[in-house]
Coordinates of C-alpha atoms in Angstrom, one line a residue:
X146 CA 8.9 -20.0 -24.4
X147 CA 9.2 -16.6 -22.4
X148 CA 6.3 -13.8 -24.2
X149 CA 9.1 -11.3 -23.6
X150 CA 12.4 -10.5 -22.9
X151 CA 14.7 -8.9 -20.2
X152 CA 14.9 -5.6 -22.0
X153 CA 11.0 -5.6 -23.0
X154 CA 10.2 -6.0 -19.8
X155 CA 12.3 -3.2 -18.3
X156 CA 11.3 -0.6 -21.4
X157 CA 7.9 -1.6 -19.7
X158 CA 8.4 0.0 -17.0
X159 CA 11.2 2.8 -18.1
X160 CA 9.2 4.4 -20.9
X161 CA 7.5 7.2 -20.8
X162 CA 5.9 8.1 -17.4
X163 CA 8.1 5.8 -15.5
X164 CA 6.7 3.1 -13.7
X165 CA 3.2 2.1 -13.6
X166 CA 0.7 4.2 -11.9
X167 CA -0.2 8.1 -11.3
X168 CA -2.7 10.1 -9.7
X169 CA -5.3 11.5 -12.0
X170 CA -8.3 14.4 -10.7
X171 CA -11.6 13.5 -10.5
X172 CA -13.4 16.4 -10.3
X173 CA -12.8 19.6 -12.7
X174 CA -9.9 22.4 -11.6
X175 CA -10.4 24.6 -14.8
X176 CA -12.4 27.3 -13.3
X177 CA -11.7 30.1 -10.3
X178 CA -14.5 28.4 -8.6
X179 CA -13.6 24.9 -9.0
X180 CA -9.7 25.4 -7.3
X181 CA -12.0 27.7 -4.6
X182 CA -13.8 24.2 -4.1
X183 CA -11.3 21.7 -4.6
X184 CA -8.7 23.0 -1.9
X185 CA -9.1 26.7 0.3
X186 CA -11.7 27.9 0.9
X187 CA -14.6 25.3 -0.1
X188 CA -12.5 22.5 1.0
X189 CA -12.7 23.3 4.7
X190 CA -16.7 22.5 4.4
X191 CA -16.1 19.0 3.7
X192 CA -13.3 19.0 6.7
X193 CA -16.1 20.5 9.3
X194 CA -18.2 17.7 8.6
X195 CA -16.1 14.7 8.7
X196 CA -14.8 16.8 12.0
X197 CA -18.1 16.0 13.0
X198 CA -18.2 12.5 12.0
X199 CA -15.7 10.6 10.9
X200 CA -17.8 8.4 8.8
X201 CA -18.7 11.1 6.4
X202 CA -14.5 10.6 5.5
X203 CA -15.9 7.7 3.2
X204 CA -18.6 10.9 1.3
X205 CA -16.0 13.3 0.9
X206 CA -13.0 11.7 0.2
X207 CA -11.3 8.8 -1.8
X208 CA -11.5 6.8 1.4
X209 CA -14.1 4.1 0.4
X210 CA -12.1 3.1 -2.6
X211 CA -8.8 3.7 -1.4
X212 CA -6.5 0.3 -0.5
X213 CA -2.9 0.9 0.9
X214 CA -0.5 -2.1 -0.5
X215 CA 2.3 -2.2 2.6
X216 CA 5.2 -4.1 1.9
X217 CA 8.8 -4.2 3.3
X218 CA 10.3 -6.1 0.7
X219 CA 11.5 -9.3 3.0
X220 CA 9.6 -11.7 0.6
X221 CA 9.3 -10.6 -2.7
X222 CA 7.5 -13.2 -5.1
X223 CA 10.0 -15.6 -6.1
X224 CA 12.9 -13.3 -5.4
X225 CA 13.2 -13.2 -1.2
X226 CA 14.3 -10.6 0.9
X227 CA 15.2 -8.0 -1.7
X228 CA 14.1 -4.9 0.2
X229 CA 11.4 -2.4 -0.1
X230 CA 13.1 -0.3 -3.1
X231 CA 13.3 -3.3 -5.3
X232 CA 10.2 -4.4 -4.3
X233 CA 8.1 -1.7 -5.4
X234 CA 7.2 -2.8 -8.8
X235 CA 5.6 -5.5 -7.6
X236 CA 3.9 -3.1 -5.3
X237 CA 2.7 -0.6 -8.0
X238 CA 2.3 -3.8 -10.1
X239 CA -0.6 -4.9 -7.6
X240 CA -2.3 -1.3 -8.1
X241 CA -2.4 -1.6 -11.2
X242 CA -4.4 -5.0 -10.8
X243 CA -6.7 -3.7 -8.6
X244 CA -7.8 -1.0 -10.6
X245 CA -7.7 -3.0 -13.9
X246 CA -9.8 -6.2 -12.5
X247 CA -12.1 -3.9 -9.6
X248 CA -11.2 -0.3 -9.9
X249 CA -10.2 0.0 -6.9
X250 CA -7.7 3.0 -6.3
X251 CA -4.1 2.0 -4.7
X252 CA -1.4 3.5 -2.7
X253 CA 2.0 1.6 -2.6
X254 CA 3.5 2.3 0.6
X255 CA 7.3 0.4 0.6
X256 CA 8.7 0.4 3.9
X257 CA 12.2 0.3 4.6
X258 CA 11.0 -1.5 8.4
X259 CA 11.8 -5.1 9.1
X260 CA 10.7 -4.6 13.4
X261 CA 7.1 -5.9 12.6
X262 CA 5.9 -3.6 15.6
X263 CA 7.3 -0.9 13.8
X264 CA 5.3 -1.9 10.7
X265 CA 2.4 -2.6 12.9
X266 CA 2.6 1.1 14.4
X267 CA 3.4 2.7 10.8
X268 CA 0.0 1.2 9.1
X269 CA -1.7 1.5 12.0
X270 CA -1.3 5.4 12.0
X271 CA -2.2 5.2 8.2
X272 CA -6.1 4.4 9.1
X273 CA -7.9 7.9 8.1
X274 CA -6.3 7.6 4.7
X275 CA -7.3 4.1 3.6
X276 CA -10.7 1.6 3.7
X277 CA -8.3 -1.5 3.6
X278 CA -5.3 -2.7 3.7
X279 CA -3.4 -5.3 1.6
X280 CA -0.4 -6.4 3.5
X281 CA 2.0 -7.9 0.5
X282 CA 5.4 -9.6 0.5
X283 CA 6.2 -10.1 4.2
X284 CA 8.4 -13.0 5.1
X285 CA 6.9 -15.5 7.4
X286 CA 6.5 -16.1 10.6
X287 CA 6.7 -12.0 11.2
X288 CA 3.7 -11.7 8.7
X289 CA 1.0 -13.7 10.9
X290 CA 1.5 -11.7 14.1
X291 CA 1.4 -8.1 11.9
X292 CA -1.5 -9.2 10.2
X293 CA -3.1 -10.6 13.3
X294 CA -2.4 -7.8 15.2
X295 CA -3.7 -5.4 12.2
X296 CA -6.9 -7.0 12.4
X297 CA -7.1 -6.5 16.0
X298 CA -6.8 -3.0 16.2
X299 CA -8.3 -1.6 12.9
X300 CA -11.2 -0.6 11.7
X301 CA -10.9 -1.3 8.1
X302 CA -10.4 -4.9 6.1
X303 CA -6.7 -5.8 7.0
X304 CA -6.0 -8.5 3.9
X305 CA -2.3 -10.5 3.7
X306 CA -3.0 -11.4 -0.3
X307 CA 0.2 -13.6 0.6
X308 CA -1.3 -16.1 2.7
X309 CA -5.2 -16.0 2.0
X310 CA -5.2 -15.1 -1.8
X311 CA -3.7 -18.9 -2.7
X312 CA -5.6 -20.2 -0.1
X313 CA -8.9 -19.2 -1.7
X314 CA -7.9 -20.2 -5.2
X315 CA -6.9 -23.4 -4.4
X316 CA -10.2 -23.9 -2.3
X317 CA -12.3 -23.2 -4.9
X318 CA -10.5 -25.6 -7.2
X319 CA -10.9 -28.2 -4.1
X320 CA -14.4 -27.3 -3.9
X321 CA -14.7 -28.5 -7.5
X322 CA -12.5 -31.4 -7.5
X323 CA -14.5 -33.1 -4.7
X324 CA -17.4 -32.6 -6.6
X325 CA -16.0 -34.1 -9.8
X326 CA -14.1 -37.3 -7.5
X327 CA -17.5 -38.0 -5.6
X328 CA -15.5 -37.6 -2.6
X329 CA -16.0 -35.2 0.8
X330 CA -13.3 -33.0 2.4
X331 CA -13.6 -34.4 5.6
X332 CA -12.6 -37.8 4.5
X333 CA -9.4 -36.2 2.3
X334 CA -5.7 -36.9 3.0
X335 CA -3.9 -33.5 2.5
X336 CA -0.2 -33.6 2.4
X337 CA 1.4 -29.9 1.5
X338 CA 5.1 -29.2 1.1
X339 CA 5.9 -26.0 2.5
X340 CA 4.7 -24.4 5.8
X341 CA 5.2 -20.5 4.9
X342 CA 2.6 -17.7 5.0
X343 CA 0.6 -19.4 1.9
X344 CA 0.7 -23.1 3.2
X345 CA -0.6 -22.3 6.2
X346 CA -3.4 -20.0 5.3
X347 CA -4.5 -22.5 2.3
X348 CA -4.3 -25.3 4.8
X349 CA -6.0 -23.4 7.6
X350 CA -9.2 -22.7 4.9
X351 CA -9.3 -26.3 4.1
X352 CA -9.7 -27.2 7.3
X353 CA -12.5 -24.9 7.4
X354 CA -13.8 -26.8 4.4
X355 CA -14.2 -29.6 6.6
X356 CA -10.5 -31.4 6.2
X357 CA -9.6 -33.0 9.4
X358 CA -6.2 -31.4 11.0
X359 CA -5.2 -35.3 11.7
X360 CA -5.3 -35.8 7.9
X361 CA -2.8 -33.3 7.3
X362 CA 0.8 -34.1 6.3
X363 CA 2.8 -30.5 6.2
X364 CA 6.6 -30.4 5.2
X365 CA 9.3 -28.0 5.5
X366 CA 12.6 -27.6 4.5
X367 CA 13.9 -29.6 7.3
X368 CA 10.9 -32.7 7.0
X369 CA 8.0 -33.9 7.9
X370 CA 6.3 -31.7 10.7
X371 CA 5.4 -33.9 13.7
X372 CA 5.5 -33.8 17.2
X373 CA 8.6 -35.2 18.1
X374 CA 9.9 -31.8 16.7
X375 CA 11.3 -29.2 19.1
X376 CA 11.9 -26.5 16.0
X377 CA 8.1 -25.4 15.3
X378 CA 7.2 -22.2 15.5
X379 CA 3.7 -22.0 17.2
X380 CA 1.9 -21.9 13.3
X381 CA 3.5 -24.9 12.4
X382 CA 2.8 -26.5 15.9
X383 CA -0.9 -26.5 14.5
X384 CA 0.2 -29.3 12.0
X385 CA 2.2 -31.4 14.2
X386 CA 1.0 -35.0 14.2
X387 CA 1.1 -38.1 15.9
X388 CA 2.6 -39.7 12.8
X389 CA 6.0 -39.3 11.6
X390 CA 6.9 -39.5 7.8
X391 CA 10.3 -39.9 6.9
X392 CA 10.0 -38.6 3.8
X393 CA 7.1 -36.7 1.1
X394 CA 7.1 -39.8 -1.5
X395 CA 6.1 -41.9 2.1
X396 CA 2.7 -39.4 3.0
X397 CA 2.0 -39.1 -0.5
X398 CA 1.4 -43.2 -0.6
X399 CA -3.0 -43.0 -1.4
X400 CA -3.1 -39.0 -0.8
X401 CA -6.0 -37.5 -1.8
X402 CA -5.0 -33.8 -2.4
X403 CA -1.2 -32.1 -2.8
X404 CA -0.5 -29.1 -2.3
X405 CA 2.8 -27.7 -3.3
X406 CA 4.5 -24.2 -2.1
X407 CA 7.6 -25.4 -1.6
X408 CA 10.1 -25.2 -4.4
X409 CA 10.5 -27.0 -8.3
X410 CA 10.9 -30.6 -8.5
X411 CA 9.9 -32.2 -5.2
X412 CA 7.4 -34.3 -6.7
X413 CA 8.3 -37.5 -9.1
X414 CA 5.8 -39.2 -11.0
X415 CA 5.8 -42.2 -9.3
X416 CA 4.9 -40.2 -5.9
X417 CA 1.9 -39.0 -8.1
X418 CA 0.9 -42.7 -9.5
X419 CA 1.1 -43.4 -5.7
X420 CA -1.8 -41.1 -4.5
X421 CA -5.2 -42.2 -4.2
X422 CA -7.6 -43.7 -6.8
X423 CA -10.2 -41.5 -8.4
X424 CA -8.7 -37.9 -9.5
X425 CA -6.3 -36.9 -6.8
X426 CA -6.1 -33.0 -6.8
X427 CA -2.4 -31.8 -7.3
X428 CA -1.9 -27.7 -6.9
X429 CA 2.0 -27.4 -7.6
X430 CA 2.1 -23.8 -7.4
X431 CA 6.0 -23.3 -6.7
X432 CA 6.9 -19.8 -8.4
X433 CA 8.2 -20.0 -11.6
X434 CA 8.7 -23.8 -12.4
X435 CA 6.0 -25.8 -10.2
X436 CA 6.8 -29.3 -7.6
X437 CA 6.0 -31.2 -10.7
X438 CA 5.2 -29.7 -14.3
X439 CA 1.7 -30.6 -15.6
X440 CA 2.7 -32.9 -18.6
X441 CA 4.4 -34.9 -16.0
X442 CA 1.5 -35.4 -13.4
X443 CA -1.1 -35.8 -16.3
X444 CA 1.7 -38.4 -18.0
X445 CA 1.7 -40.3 -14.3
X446 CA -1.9 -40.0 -13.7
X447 CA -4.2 -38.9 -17.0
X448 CA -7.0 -38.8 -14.2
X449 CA -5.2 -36.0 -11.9
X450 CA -7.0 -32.6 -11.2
X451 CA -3.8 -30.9 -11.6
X452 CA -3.3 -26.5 -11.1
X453 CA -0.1 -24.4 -11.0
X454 CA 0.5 -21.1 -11.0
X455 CA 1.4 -21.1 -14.6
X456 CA -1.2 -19.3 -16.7
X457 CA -0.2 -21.8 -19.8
X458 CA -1.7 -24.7 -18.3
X459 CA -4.9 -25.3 -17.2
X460 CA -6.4 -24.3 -13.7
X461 CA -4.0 -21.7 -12.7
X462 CA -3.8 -20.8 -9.3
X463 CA -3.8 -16.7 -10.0
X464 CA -4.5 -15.1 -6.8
X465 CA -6.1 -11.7 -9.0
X466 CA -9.0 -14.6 -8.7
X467 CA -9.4 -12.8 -5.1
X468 CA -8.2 -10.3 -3.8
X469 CA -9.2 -7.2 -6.0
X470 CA -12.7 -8.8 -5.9
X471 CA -12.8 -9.4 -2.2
X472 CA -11.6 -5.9 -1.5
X473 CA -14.1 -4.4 -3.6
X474 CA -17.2 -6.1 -2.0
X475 CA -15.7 -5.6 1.4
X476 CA -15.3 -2.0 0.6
X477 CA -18.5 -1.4 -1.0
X478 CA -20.5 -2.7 1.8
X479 CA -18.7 -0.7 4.7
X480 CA -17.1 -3.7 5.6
X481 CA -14.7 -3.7 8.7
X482 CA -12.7 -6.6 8.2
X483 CA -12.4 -9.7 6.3
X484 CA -13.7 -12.7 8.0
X485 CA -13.0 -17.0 7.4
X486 CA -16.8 -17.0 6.4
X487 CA -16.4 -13.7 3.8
X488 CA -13.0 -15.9 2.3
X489 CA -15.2 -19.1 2.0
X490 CA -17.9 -17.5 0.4
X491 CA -15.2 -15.5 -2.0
X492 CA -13.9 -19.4 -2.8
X493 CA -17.5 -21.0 -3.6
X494 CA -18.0 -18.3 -5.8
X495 CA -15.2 -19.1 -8.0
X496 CA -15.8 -22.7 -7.8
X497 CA -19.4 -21.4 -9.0
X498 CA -18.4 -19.3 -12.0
X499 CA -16.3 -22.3 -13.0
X500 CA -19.2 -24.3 -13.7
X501 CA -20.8 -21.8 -15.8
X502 CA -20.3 -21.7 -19.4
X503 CA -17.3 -19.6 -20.1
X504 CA -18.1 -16.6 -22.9
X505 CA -16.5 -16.6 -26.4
X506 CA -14.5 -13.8 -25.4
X507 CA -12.9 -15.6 -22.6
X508 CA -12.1 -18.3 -24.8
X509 CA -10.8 -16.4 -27.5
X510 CA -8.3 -14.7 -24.7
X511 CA -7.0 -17.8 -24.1
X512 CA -6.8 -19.3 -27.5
X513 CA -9.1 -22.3 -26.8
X514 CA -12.3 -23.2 -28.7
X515 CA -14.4 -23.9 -25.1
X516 CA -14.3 -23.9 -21.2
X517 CA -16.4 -26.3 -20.4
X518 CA -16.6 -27.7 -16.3
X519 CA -14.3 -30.6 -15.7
X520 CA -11.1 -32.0 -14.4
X521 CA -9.2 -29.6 -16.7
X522 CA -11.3 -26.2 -15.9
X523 CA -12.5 -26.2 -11.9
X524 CA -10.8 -22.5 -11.7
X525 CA -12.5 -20.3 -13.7
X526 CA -10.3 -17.7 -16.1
X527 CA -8.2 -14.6 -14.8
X528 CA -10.1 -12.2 -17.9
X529 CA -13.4 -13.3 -17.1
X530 CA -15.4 -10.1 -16.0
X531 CA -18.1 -12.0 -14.3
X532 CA -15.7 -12.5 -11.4
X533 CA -16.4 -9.0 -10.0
X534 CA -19.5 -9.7 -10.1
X535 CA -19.6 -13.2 -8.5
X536 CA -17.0 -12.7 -6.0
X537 CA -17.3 -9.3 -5.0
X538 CA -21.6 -9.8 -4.0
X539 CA -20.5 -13.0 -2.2
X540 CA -18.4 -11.3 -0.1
X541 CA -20.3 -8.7 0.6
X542 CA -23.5 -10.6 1.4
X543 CA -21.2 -12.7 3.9
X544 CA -20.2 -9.4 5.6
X545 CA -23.6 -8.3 5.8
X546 CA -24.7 -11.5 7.4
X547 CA -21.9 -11.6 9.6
X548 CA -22.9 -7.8 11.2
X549 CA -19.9 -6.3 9.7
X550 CA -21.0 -4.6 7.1
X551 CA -21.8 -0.3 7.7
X552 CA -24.2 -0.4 4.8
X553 CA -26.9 -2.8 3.6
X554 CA -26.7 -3.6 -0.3
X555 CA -29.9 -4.3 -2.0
X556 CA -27.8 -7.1 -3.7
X557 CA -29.5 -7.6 -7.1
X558 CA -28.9 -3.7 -7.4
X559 CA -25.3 -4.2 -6.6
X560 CA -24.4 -6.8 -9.5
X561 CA -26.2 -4.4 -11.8
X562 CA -24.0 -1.5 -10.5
X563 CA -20.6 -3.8 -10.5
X564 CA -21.2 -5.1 -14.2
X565 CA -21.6 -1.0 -15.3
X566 CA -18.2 -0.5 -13.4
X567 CA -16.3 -2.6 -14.6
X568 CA -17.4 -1.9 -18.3
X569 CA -17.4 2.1 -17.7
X570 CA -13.3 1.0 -16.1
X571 CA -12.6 -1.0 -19.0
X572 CA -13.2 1.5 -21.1
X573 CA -11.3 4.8 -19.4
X574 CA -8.7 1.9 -18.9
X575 CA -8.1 1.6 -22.7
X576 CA -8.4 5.0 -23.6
X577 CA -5.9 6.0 -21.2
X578 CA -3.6 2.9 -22.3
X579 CA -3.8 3.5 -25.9
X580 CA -2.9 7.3 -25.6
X581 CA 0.9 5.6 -24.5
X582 CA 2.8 4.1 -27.3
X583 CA 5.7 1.6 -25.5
X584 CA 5.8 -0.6 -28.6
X585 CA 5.0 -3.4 -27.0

């Protein structure tokens, strides 16, 4: 049953200030003395000494909390190519998750640029504003090569929430679902319909779980992706096996682990009674209506680890899991980009927090009586605020150990500080929120 309709949702964003974001002061402009500060002439002390050193940009400005979400519209959630215009409420609606879940402070920047190298040259020449950047609704392949090429040649965490986001999700669920099944990622059989941005990045961080590439059965819209194939693209080359399946209900004969990104309705319940014995780990996370709908994979196999995106069912795949978490530990720590090892360590620590018990208030959130660790719960909860905590010091600590990191955190100090944000955020968030009355 849909929580709202078509005309709720747009009042959402019509009424009042329209939209969903603004820019609010931080600092006091009520005096002579604080506008002689705040722009000419006190302001031009602040300019000399990042003039001096560019560094001091992250004292004396917004910098070090400041992510730019770049999209060009070519791939907007479940909608396509519907430009940069229509794109950008999903855009501001990803600010407002970043400040909501991390407070962290967004931009949307909607591009009307489909020339990647145009794109690439644009958020390239965006550095001094920003200390990251969240690439957001690209269409594949144009989206590896500008986010590669990003990484390259900046200074400052280039993210595609896209591709990695799911992937980490669904690793931590893996993670868990190993655990639970007794088995070990590098004996799994991974067949994944779809080979877009997301399929590739979540099957790329499995393999650096430990899943063997030969073990790997990737799909597209035109089959099974093997090497008799002259129509890959050099990201789906990477997946090409030996073996050739004729069809998915053939690979997914005593497969270990599914993962959909395809489209609704690809998997039958007999392809899931046909997968391996012992829990086999389904993540159908086609937006809206997933591969195969949860009542009909738990019907088929009552022993299935089963996630979608769906947040009415168990284990939803959610990627605000991630990426408002990883961007706030790879900010706080001076990180300069965000590595394999700083994703990985973002994914154990939701497979961590899963396994601890799950507050009251979570619960009531989510109308249940418990969360308790098990085949229905191996991704912890969207509103649980420990995540900043657990997933924004893992990242950090992997940056620091990687030598990427600008500062050192005292890390027990750093949990302490998170937890005080998040409440002190909550709060000014609510305030602000309750001062608008949309009816809703």
């Amino acid at each position: 049953m849909a929580l709202f309709t078509k005309q709720e949702a747009l009042d959402y964003h019509s009424m009042g200030r329209k939209g969903k974001i603004e820019v609010v002061p931080v600092k006091p402009c009520a005096t002579q003395k604080h506008l002689s500060m705040a722009y000419s002439p006190g302001v031009a002390e602040a300019c000399l000494e990042i003039a001096e050193d560019e560094t001091k940009s992250y004292e004396y400005t917004a910098r070090g909390n400041l992510v730019a979400v770049i999209s060009n519209g070519t791939a907007v959630l479940g909608l396509g190519n519907i430009g940069a215009a229509a794109g950008k409420p999903v855009m501001e609606g990803k600010g407002v998750l970043f400040k909501v879940f991390a407070d962290v402070d967004c931009y949307d920047i909607n591009l009307d640029v489909t020339d990647p190298d145009k794109l690439i040259e644009i958020a390239k020449s965006m550095e001094p504003t920003f200390g990251g950047i969240n690439l957001e609704d690209i269409k594949s392949p144009e989206c590896f090569y500008i986010e590669e090429t990003l990484k390259k040649e900046m200074n400052i965490p280039v993210f595609h929430d896209d591709q990695h986001g799911t992937a980490i999700v669904t690793a931590a669920g893996m993670m868990n679902a190993v655990e639970i099944s007794g088995k070990k990622a590098q004996d799994l059989r991974v067949v994944v319909s779809g080979a877009g941005a997301s399929a590739i990045a979540c099957t790329n961080l499995y393999r650096n779980m430990g899943v063997k590439p030969e073990n790997i059965a990737m799909f597209d819209s035109r089959g099974h992706i093997n090497k008799s194939r002259t129509d890959l693209n050099k990201f789906k080359q990477q997946y090409a096996t030996d073996i050739e399946y004729g069809s998915l209900a053939e690979a997914m004969v005593g497969a270990d682990c599914f993962l959909g990104l395809s489209v609704k309705d690809m998997v039958s319940k007999d392809m899931v009674k046909s997968m391996s014995d012992n829990c086999p780990i389904i993540f159908a996370c086609a937006n809206p209506d997933p591969e195969i709908t949860y009542n009909d994979a738990k019907e088929a196999r009552p022993d299935c680890i089963m996630g979608t995106g769906r947040s009415d069912y168990p284990n939803q795949v959610n990627n605000v899991l991630g990426f408002p978490f990883i961007f706030r530990g790879a900010l706080d720590c001076g990180a300069t980009a965000i590595t394999e090892e700083m994703k990985l360590a973002a994914a154990q620590a939701l497979a961590d927090l899963a396994k601890e018990e799950a507050p009251q208030s979570v619960c009531d959130a989510y109308g249940v009586d418990k969360l308790e660790f098990g085949r229905d719960y191996v991704i912890p909860k969207a509103l649980d605020l420990r995540l900043i905590e657990y997933v924004s010091v893992a990242v950090a600590k992997a940056a620091m150990e990687a030598g990427i990191a600008r500062k050192q955190l005292n890390l027990d100090e750093y949990r302490k500080e998170l937890r005080q944000r998040i409440a002190d955020s909550t709060k000014r968030v609510s305030s602000f929120v309750d001062s608008y009355d949309l009816g809703i």
